[in-house]
């Protein structure tokens, strides 16, 4: 069958449960009635696509409207999630049709200028114009090896364990204060927090979440750690889901707390590439790590997207952009910005750089550099000196980091 033999349309209310179970099954997950209900509460059916073979859902993809912190701004984005095609209907163009429908709808309706996703398979989404914009540092530490420098400033605050009901209203405020300036962090709605903190959605073999709050002497909460225990045949592991702090002292104090959890042998977590943890330790090699791409960015409309963020240095350049999947983006754009105002408009002027929307997505959050992409042959410099100048403008002073989850952190 060709993709035209399937109907691609928004999912109807009566179809949601079989659609959601199809998505879960494709990801190798089970979903209880409670989990399905939680997912439905977080889902906008008008932005949830299903591919149907007769009455049977065989593919799907959702969009959650989110606000993402980008360099110098907070930007509405289309958070793409629950993308799946059943094993019986693979290699028939269904995923491509869903991705095209999403992006064309966003463009034609003038909705979010940027789409973002965290792909289960990294090899798929470059063909649709997405580029890897954040990298997570997955770490594993032997707990007893986390010895801190004697002069680390842990502040005067204290760490307290609290239950879920006490933690929820407090950690959401800490998260929101942190994400205001943390590039790559999305906002989270109540549905997200309900699911993220639920035992129902815990990974197999782990406990429910534990919560530790860092309080200043005056009572203000300036950080939290959220973690689970996982027991193995030989060792117990603390799976640190989140460690969020608004001060460097709270960050250090929470890591000291985690390093002091008795009976645990290992600690697992994911941090930003420039997280200060290693600088706190006598032996930075105690932190074993591996890098993994996380948030991929797709510029739906190049002009609107590039004008929505701010730049590290003044920029005035012309980009020759190629976009085979969304041809309305193909052409030359003049990008001008002075730190306070930015414009991006079509032009007939000579271009300084040539690249595709995949590369623009990769550099959009200020982590990946145009220089590194050019070294891989992915960006062409058309005017001498332009590459270094424009690459510096796109950079951000901290590495972007994606802490996980849209409205519904399913998998």
Tab-separated table of C-alpha atoms in Angstrom:
chain	number	residue	atom	x	y	z
A	1	UNK	CA	0.000	0.000	0.000
A	2	UNK	CA	1.073	3.582	-0.651
A	3	UNK	CA	0.689	6.314	1.925
A	4	UNK	CA	-2.317	7.610	-0.040
A	5	UNK	CA	-4.172	4.415	0.913
A	6	UNK	CA	-4.302	5.658	4.514
A	7	UNK	CA	-6.353	8.443	5.999
A	8	UNK	CA	-4.342	11.068	7.883
A	9	UNK	CA	-6.452	13.307	10.124
A	10	UNK	CA	-6.926	14.557	13.709
A	11	UNK	CA	-7.858	11.861	16.214
A	12	UNK	CA	-11.471	11.849	17.414
A	13	UNK	CA	-12.516	11.439	21.031
A	14	UNK	CA	-13.734	7.858	20.630
A	15	UNK	CA	-10.479	6.925	18.874
A	16	UNK	CA	-8.101	8.310	21.476
A	17	UNK	CA	-7.702	5.219	23.652
A	18	UNK	CA	-6.853	2.807	20.792
A	19	UNK	CA	-4.608	5.493	19.301
A	20	UNK	CA	-2.774	5.966	22.629
A	21	UNK	CA	-2.369	2.222	23.128
A	22	UNK	CA	-0.959	1.931	19.614
A	23	UNK	CA	1.607	4.641	20.416
A	24	UNK	CA	2.555	2.958	23.702
A	25	UNK	CA	2.841	-0.475	22.113
A	26	UNK	CA	5.103	0.895	19.382
A	27	UNK	CA	7.429	2.227	22.094
A	28	UNK	CA	7.330	-1.082	23.953
A	29	UNK	CA	5.323	0.290	26.877
A	30	UNK	CA	2.154	-0.753	28.684
A	31	UNK	CA	-0.493	1.815	29.550
A	32	UNK	CA	-3.090	1.452	32.305
A	33	UNK	CA	-6.459	3.178	32.213
A	34	UNK	CA	-5.081	5.795	34.611
A	35	UNK	CA	-2.120	6.475	32.339
A	36	UNK	CA	-4.381	6.792	29.302
A	37	UNK	CA	-6.608	9.228	31.208
A	38	UNK	CA	-3.575	11.309	32.210
A	39	UNK	CA	-2.411	11.397	28.617
A	40	UNK	CA	-5.842	12.438	27.366
A	41	UNK	CA	-5.970	15.304	29.874
A	42	UNK	CA	-2.727	16.664	28.434
A	43	UNK	CA	-3.617	16.203	24.766
A	44	UNK	CA	-5.243	18.628	22.324
A	45	UNK	CA	-7.061	16.397	19.830
A	46	UNK	CA	-7.060	19.139	17.195
A	47	UNK	CA	-3.244	18.888	17.186
A	48	UNK	CA	-3.057	15.093	17.420
A	49	UNK	CA	-2.710	13.253	14.115
A	50	UNK	CA	-3.636	9.678	13.418
A	51	UNK	CA	-2.927	7.576	10.344
A	52	UNK	CA	-5.764	5.083	9.896
A	53	UNK	CA	-5.924	1.854	7.926
A	54	UNK	CA	-9.687	1.564	7.835
A	55	UNK	CA	-10.712	2.131	11.458
A	56	UNK	CA	-7.377	0.969	12.882
A	57	UNK	CA	-4.779	3.564	13.967
A	58	UNK	CA	-1.382	2.663	12.504
A	59	UNK	CA	0.522	5.901	13.095
A	60	UNK	CA	0.356	9.057	15.133
A	61	UNK	CA	1.975	12.297	16.240
A	62	UNK	CA	0.977	15.042	18.683
A	63	UNK	CA	1.865	18.688	19.182
A	64	UNK	CA	1.938	20.380	22.580
A	65	UNK	CA	2.156	24.176	22.616
A	66	UNK	CA	5.004	25.143	24.880
A	67	UNK	CA	7.162	28.155	25.671
A	68	UNK	CA	10.880	27.467	25.296
A	69	UNK	CA	13.683	29.610	26.678
A	70	UNK	CA	15.952	30.633	23.786
A	71	UNK	CA	18.869	33.091	23.790
A	72	UNK	CA	17.445	36.389	24.999
A	73	UNK	CA	13.778	35.418	24.821
A	74	UNK	CA	11.030	32.931	25.623
A	75	UNK	CA	9.458	31.611	22.452
A	76	UNK	CA	6.213	29.713	21.724
A	77	UNK	CA	7.154	26.387	20.138
A	78	UNK	CA	5.338	23.345	18.804
A	79	UNK	CA	6.458	20.456	21.010
A	80	UNK	CA	6.226	17.322	18.879
A	81	UNK	CA	5.714	14.044	20.742
A	82	UNK	CA	4.161	10.564	20.518
A	83	UNK	CA	5.467	10.044	16.983
A	84	UNK	CA	5.053	6.397	16.019
A	85	UNK	CA	4.171	4.009	13.206
A	86	UNK	CA	3.221	0.408	13.949
A	87	UNK	CA	5.738	-2.281	12.929
A	88	UNK	CA	3.191	-3.685	10.454
A	89	UNK	CA	3.077	-0.423	8.486
A	90	UNK	CA	6.679	0.773	8.445
A	91	UNK	CA	8.496	1.942	5.305
A	92	UNK	CA	5.295	3.165	3.676
A	93	UNK	CA	5.826	6.905	3.997
A	94	UNK	CA	3.438	7.395	6.914
A	95	UNK	CA	5.934	9.157	9.187
A	96	UNK	CA	7.027	11.479	6.384
A	97	UNK	CA	3.395	12.318	5.646
A	98	UNK	CA	2.739	13.136	9.313
A	99	UNK	CA	5.829	15.338	9.602
A	100	UNK	CA	4.940	17.178	6.397
A	101	UNK	CA	1.346	17.705	7.542
A	102	UNK	CA	2.472	19.111	10.903
A	103	UNK	CA	4.961	21.565	9.414
A	104	UNK	CA	2.691	22.674	6.580
A	105	UNK	CA	-0.166	23.287	9.030
A	106	UNK	CA	2.086	25.328	11.323
A	107	UNK	CA	3.228	27.465	8.389
A	108	UNK	CA	-0.147	27.916	6.707
A	109	UNK	CA	-1.913	28.758	9.974
A	110	UNK	CA	0.830	31.137	11.134
A	111	UNK	CA	1.281	29.262	14.399
A	112	UNK	CA	4.531	28.572	16.279
A	113	UNK	CA	7.621	29.556	14.222
A	114	UNK	CA	9.678	26.679	15.631
A	115	UNK	CA	8.980	22.973	16.179
A	116	UNK	CA	11.004	20.874	18.606
A	117	UNK	CA	11.196	17.208	19.531
A	118	UNK	CA	13.246	14.660	21.412
A	119	UNK	CA	13.631	11.794	18.930
A	120	UNK	CA	13.690	8.143	19.892
A	121	UNK	CA	15.844	7.545	16.789
A	122	UNK	CA	18.320	10.259	15.865
A	123	UNK	CA	18.792	9.114	12.259
A	124	UNK	CA	15.234	9.970	11.233
A	125	UNK	CA	14.589	13.664	11.705
A	126	UNK	CA	17.401	15.401	9.851
A	127	UNK	CA	15.613	14.585	6.602
A	128	UNK	CA	12.687	16.685	7.843
A	129	UNK	CA	14.870	19.711	8.589
A	130	UNK	CA	15.355	19.160	12.319
A	131	UNK	CA	18.827	19.721	13.778
A	132	UNK	CA	20.276	18.534	17.132
A	133	UNK	CA	20.407	21.662	19.299
A	134	UNK	CA	21.153	20.337	22.799
A	135	UNK	CA	23.402	17.604	24.148
A	136	UNK	CA	22.923	15.905	27.499
A	137	UNK	CA	25.808	14.546	29.560
A	138	UNK	CA	24.633	11.203	30.972
A	139	UNK	CA	26.689	10.576	34.079
A	140	UNK	CA	27.280	7.631	36.388
A	141	UNK	CA	29.207	8.110	39.623
A	142	UNK	CA	30.287	5.753	42.360
A	143	UNK	CA	28.804	7.517	45.369
A	144	UNK	CA	31.770	7.121	47.705
A	145	UNK	CA	34.075	8.704	45.119
A	146	UNK	CA	32.194	12.020	45.210
A	147	UNK	CA	34.607	13.888	47.486
A	148	UNK	CA	34.274	17.675	47.414
A	149	UNK	CA	37.039	20.272	47.547
A	150	UNK	CA	37.462	21.603	51.075
A	151	UNK	CA	36.744	25.173	49.999
A	152	UNK	CA	33.420	24.493	48.236
A	153	UNK	CA	30.821	27.046	49.330
A	154	UNK	CA	27.766	25.066	50.441
A	155	UNK	CA	26.088	28.143	51.932
A	156	UNK	CA	24.066	28.247	55.139
A	157	UNK	CA	20.961	26.477	53.863
A	158	UNK	CA	19.687	23.049	54.867
A	159	UNK	CA	18.250	20.098	52.956
A	160	UNK	CA	14.997	18.456	54.037
A	161	UNK	CA	13.101	15.428	52.727
A	162	UNK	CA	9.406	16.101	52.070
A	163	UNK	CA	6.466	14.176	50.659
A	164	UNK	CA	4.990	14.624	47.197
A	165	UNK	CA	2.128	16.914	48.226
A	166	UNK	CA	4.515	19.260	50.024
A	167	UNK	CA	7.051	19.196	47.201
A	168	UNK	CA	4.798	19.847	44.219
A	169	UNK	CA	3.884	23.530	44.682
A	170	UNK	CA	7.424	24.385	45.776
A	171	UNK	CA	9.456	22.652	43.089
A	172	UNK	CA	7.263	24.029	40.321
A	173	UNK	CA	8.148	27.550	41.473
A	174	UNK	CA	11.861	26.733	41.633
A	175	UNK	CA	11.698	25.193	38.162
A	176	UNK	CA	9.950	28.257	36.725
A	177	UNK	CA	12.483	30.651	38.274
A	178	UNK	CA	15.329	28.611	36.838
A	179	UNK	CA	13.917	28.144	33.347
A	180	UNK	CA	13.415	31.898	32.940
A	181	UNK	CA	17.089	32.179	31.931
A	182	UNK	CA	17.998	28.540	31.193
A	183	UNK	CA	18.164	28.059	27.425
A	184	UNK	CA	16.511	24.843	26.253
A	185	UNK	CA	14.058	24.610	29.166
A	186	UNK	CA	10.315	24.441	28.366
A	187	UNK	CA	7.473	25.516	30.580
A	188	UNK	CA	5.493	22.716	32.243
A	189	UNK	CA	1.764	22.604	32.846
A	190	UNK	CA	-0.032	20.827	35.730
A	191	UNK	CA	-0.592	17.698	33.610
A	192	UNK	CA	3.151	17.376	33.142
A	193	UNK	CA	3.884	17.613	36.836
A	194	UNK	CA	1.097	15.174	37.743
A	195	UNK	CA	2.537	12.554	35.434
A	196	UNK	CA	6.191	13.242	36.200
A	197	UNK	CA	5.653	12.813	39.918
A	198	UNK	CA	3.334	9.809	39.670
A	199	UNK	CA	4.335	6.306	40.746
A	200	UNK	CA	2.144	5.072	37.907
A	201	UNK	CA	4.698	6.299	35.393
A	202	UNK	CA	7.885	5.238	37.162
A	203	UNK	CA	10.391	3.220	35.163
A	204	UNK	CA	10.247	-0.506	35.801
A	205	UNK	CA	12.351	-1.547	38.778
A	206	UNK	CA	12.408	1.851	40.469
A	207	UNK	CA	10.645	3.249	43.503
A	208	UNK	CA	8.362	6.257	43.510
A	209	UNK	CA	10.093	9.638	43.570
A	210	UNK	CA	11.729	11.065	46.683
A	211	UNK	CA	11.973	14.834	47.160
A	212	UNK	CA	14.654	16.926	48.863
A	213	UNK	CA	14.293	20.700	49.244
A	214	UNK	CA	17.095	23.166	49.899
A	215	UNK	CA	15.961	25.967	52.228
A	216	UNK	CA	17.792	29.160	53.075
A	217	UNK	CA	17.918	30.287	56.742
A	218	UNK	CA	14.979	32.617	56.048
A	219	UNK	CA	12.865	29.756	54.705
A	220	UNK	CA	13.129	30.413	50.962
A	221	UNK	CA	13.461	27.247	48.858
A	222	UNK	CA	16.330	27.694	46.400
A	223	UNK	CA	16.628	24.189	44.994
A	224	UNK	CA	15.348	20.649	44.904
A	225	UNK	CA	16.439	17.131	44.077
A	226	UNK	CA	13.992	14.525	42.803
A	227	UNK	CA	15.221	10.937	42.701
A	228	UNK	CA	14.258	7.265	42.761
A	229	UNK	CA	15.969	4.135	44.042
A	230	UNK	CA	16.717	1.194	41.757
A	231	UNK	CA	17.895	-2.097	43.213
A	232	UNK	CA	19.980	-4.555	41.228
A	233	UNK	CA	21.462	-7.934	42.009
A	234	UNK	CA	24.714	-6.425	43.248
A	235	UNK	CA	24.245	-2.696	43.830
A	236	UNK	CA	21.625	-0.072	44.564
A	237	UNK	CA	21.478	2.999	42.348
A	238	UNK	CA	20.091	6.462	43.005
A	239	UNK	CA	18.421	7.592	39.777
A	240	UNK	CA	18.540	11.369	40.072
A	241	UNK	CA	15.688	12.643	37.937
A	242	UNK	CA	16.223	16.349	38.502
A	243	UNK	CA	18.513	18.586	40.505
A	244	UNK	CA	17.471	22.205	40.053
A	245	UNK	CA	18.928	25.153	41.961
A	246	UNK	CA	18.670	28.914	41.713
A	247	UNK	CA	22.017	29.531	43.482
A	248	UNK	CA	25.429	27.906	43.217
A	249	UNK	CA	25.392	27.180	46.949
A	250	UNK	CA	22.105	25.282	46.684
A	251	UNK	CA	23.484	23.330	43.716
A	252	UNK	CA	26.549	22.267	45.707
A	253	UNK	CA	24.555	21.476	48.852
A	254	UNK	CA	22.085	19.282	46.972
A	255	UNK	CA	24.915	17.330	45.349
A	256	UNK	CA	26.479	16.858	48.783
A	257	UNK	CA	23.122	15.518	49.994
A	258	UNK	CA	22.836	13.070	47.077
A	259	UNK	CA	26.413	11.902	47.656
A	260	UNK	CA	25.474	11.131	51.246
A	261	UNK	CA	22.540	8.807	50.567
A	262	UNK	CA	23.485	5.658	52.463
A	263	UNK	CA	23.266	2.140	50.985
A	264	UNK	CA	23.478	3.472	47.428
A	265	UNK	CA	26.514	2.448	45.392
A	266	UNK	CA	25.895	4.372	42.179
A	267	UNK	CA	24.315	7.672	41.172
A	268	UNK	CA	22.917	8.237	37.675
A	269	UNK	CA	21.841	11.579	36.275
A	270	UNK	CA	21.887	13.724	33.142
A	271	UNK	CA	23.427	17.184	33.249
A	272	UNK	CA	24.385	20.005	30.909
A	273	UNK	CA	27.775	19.816	29.225
A	274	UNK	CA	28.963	22.790	31.295
A	275	UNK	CA	27.411	21.759	34.611
A	276	UNK	CA	29.813	22.763	37.443
A	277	UNK	CA	29.680	19.362	39.202
A	278	UNK	CA	33.136	18.228	38.099
A	279	UNK	CA	34.687	21.479	39.344
A	280	UNK	CA	33.345	20.740	42.831
A	281	UNK	CA	35.134	17.392	43.086
A	282	UNK	CA	38.643	16.467	44.147
A	283	UNK	CA	38.586	13.729	41.512
A	284	UNK	CA	36.608	14.828	38.436
A	285	UNK	CA	37.224	11.386	36.898
A	286	UNK	CA	34.781	9.995	39.444
A	287	UNK	CA	32.112	11.158	36.993
A	288	UNK	CA	31.775	8.705	34.110
A	289	UNK	CA	29.836	10.189	31.231
A	290	UNK	CA	28.540	9.808	27.714
A	291	UNK	CA	27.052	12.527	25.545
A	292	UNK	CA	23.689	12.128	23.829
A	293	UNK	CA	21.687	14.462	21.599
A	294	UNK	CA	18.397	15.543	23.160
A	295	UNK	CA	16.328	18.428	21.808
A	296	UNK	CA	16.103	18.790	18.037
A	297	UNK	CA	14.923	22.100	16.575
A	298	UNK	CA	13.103	22.775	13.307
A	299	UNK	CA	12.624	26.307	11.986
A	300	UNK	CA	9.090	26.330	10.563
A	301	UNK	CA	9.497	29.844	9.186
A	302	UNK	CA	13.122	30.953	8.962
A	303	UNK	CA	12.397	34.674	9.073
A	304	UNK	CA	10.071	34.563	12.100
A	305	UNK	CA	12.287	32.131	14.004
A	306	UNK	CA	15.599	33.957	13.551
A	307	UNK	CA	13.976	37.292	14.445
A	308	UNK	CA	12.577	35.832	17.683
A	309	UNK	CA	15.887	35.196	19.473
A	310	UNK	CA	18.742	37.523	20.421
A	311	UNK	CA	22.404	37.344	19.438
A	312	UNK	CA	25.646	37.499	21.392
A	313	UNK	CA	27.183	40.151	19.132
A	314	UNK	CA	25.863	42.592	16.568
A	315	UNK	CA	25.041	40.728	13.381
A	316	UNK	CA	24.371	41.822	9.801
A	317	UNK	CA	24.585	38.957	7.343
A	318	UNK	CA	22.823	37.323	4.413
A	319	UNK	CA	22.111	33.596	4.615
A	320	UNK	CA	21.402	31.441	1.566
A	321	UNK	CA	19.006	28.827	2.956
A	322	UNK	CA	17.994	25.537	1.351
A	323	UNK	CA	14.902	23.652	2.536
A	324	UNK	CA	13.705	20.762	0.389
A	325	UNK	CA	11.041	19.620	2.870
A	326	UNK	CA	9.474	23.062	3.468
A	327	UNK	CA	10.254	24.935	0.230
A	328	UNK	CA	8.813	28.254	1.427
A	329	UNK	CA	12.037	28.663	3.440
A	330	UNK	CA	14.356	28.362	0.441
A	331	UNK	CA	16.008	31.661	-0.462
A	332	UNK	CA	18.214	34.440	0.882
A	333	UNK	CA	17.535	36.145	4.197
A	334	UNK	CA	19.178	39.230	5.676
A	335	UNK	CA	19.589	38.840	9.438
A	336	UNK	CA	20.280	42.073	11.351
A	337	UNK	CA	20.501	42.464	15.111
A	338	UNK	CA	22.131	44.774	17.631
A	339	UNK	CA	21.271	43.053	20.906
A	340	UNK	CA	17.971	44.869	21.464
A	341	UNK	CA	16.192	44.497	18.134
A	342	UNK	CA	16.409	41.844	15.433
A	343	UNK	CA	15.014	41.608	11.915
A	344	UNK	CA	15.132	38.836	9.338
A	345	UNK	CA	13.769	39.490	5.865
A	346	UNK	CA	14.105	38.121	2.346
A	347	UNK	CA	16.665	39.850	0.173
A	348	UNK	CA	18.304	39.701	-3.219
A	349	UNK	CA	21.710	40.687	-1.832
A	350	UNK	CA	24.731	38.414	-2.115
A	351	UNK	CA	24.894	35.726	0.561
A	352	UNK	CA	27.754	35.279	3.032
A	353	UNK	CA	26.892	31.728	4.174
A	354	UNK	CA	25.035	28.820	2.560
A	355	UNK	CA	23.316	26.207	4.726
A	356	UNK	CA	20.078	24.282	5.220
A	357	UNK	CA	17.382	24.554	7.862
A	358	UNK	CA	18.872	21.479	9.560
A	359	UNK	CA	22.006	23.468	10.375
A	360	UNK	CA	19.966	26.494	11.447
A	361	UNK	CA	18.026	24.267	13.828
A	362	UNK	CA	21.250	22.886	15.286
A	363	UNK	CA	22.674	26.357	16.063
A	364	UNK	CA	19.396	28.008	17.090
A	365	UNK	CA	19.863	27.573	20.859
A	366	UNK	CA	23.486	28.701	20.858
A	367	UNK	CA	25.256	25.414	21.619
A	368	UNK	CA	26.322	23.892	18.308
A	369	UNK	CA	28.480	26.338	16.343
A	370	UNK	CA	28.462	27.254	12.687
A	371	UNK	CA	32.249	26.831	12.771
A	372	UNK	CA	31.962	23.176	13.786
A	373	UNK	CA	29.300	22.515	11.148
A	374	UNK	CA	31.481	24.158	8.494
A	375	UNK	CA	34.373	21.911	9.524
A	376	UNK	CA	32.086	18.979	8.725
A	377	UNK	CA	31.172	20.450	5.336
A	378	UNK	CA	27.641	21.333	6.437
A	379	UNK	CA	27.981	25.127	6.100
A	380	UNK	CA	29.634	26.911	3.166
A	381	UNK	CA	31.355	30.250	3.677
A	382	UNK	CA	30.764	32.485	0.651
A	383	UNK	CA	32.505	35.603	1.990
A	384	UNK	CA	35.821	35.439	3.822
A	385	UNK	CA	35.518	36.150	7.536
A	386	UNK	CA	31.743	35.763	7.667
A	387	UNK	CA	31.793	32.302	9.230
A	388	UNK	CA	33.644	33.266	12.417
A	389	UNK	CA	31.707	36.509	12.792
A	390	UNK	CA	28.238	34.959	12.394
A	391	UNK	CA	29.153	31.861	14.405
A	392	UNK	CA	30.055	34.089	17.366
A	393	UNK	CA	26.733	35.916	17.093
A	394	UNK	CA	24.708	32.698	17.336
A	395	UNK	CA	26.542	31.464	20.454
A	396	UNK	CA	25.160	31.635	23.991
A	397	UNK	CA	27.235	32.066	27.156
A	398	UNK	CA	26.001	28.748	28.629
A	399	UNK	CA	25.433	25.402	26.960
A	400	UNK	CA	21.734	24.834	26.235
A	401	UNK	CA	20.200	21.929	28.106
A	402	UNK	CA	16.881	20.124	27.806
A	403	UNK	CA	15.635	18.839	31.195
A	404	UNK	CA	13.021	16.564	29.648
A	405	UNK	CA	9.343	16.247	29.052
A	406	UNK	CA	6.584	18.120	27.281
A	407	UNK	CA	3.085	18.135	28.675
A	408	UNK	CA	3.197	14.374	28.886
A	409	UNK	CA	6.593	12.694	29.442
A	410	UNK	CA	5.485	9.317	28.128
A	411	UNK	CA	8.679	7.500	27.280
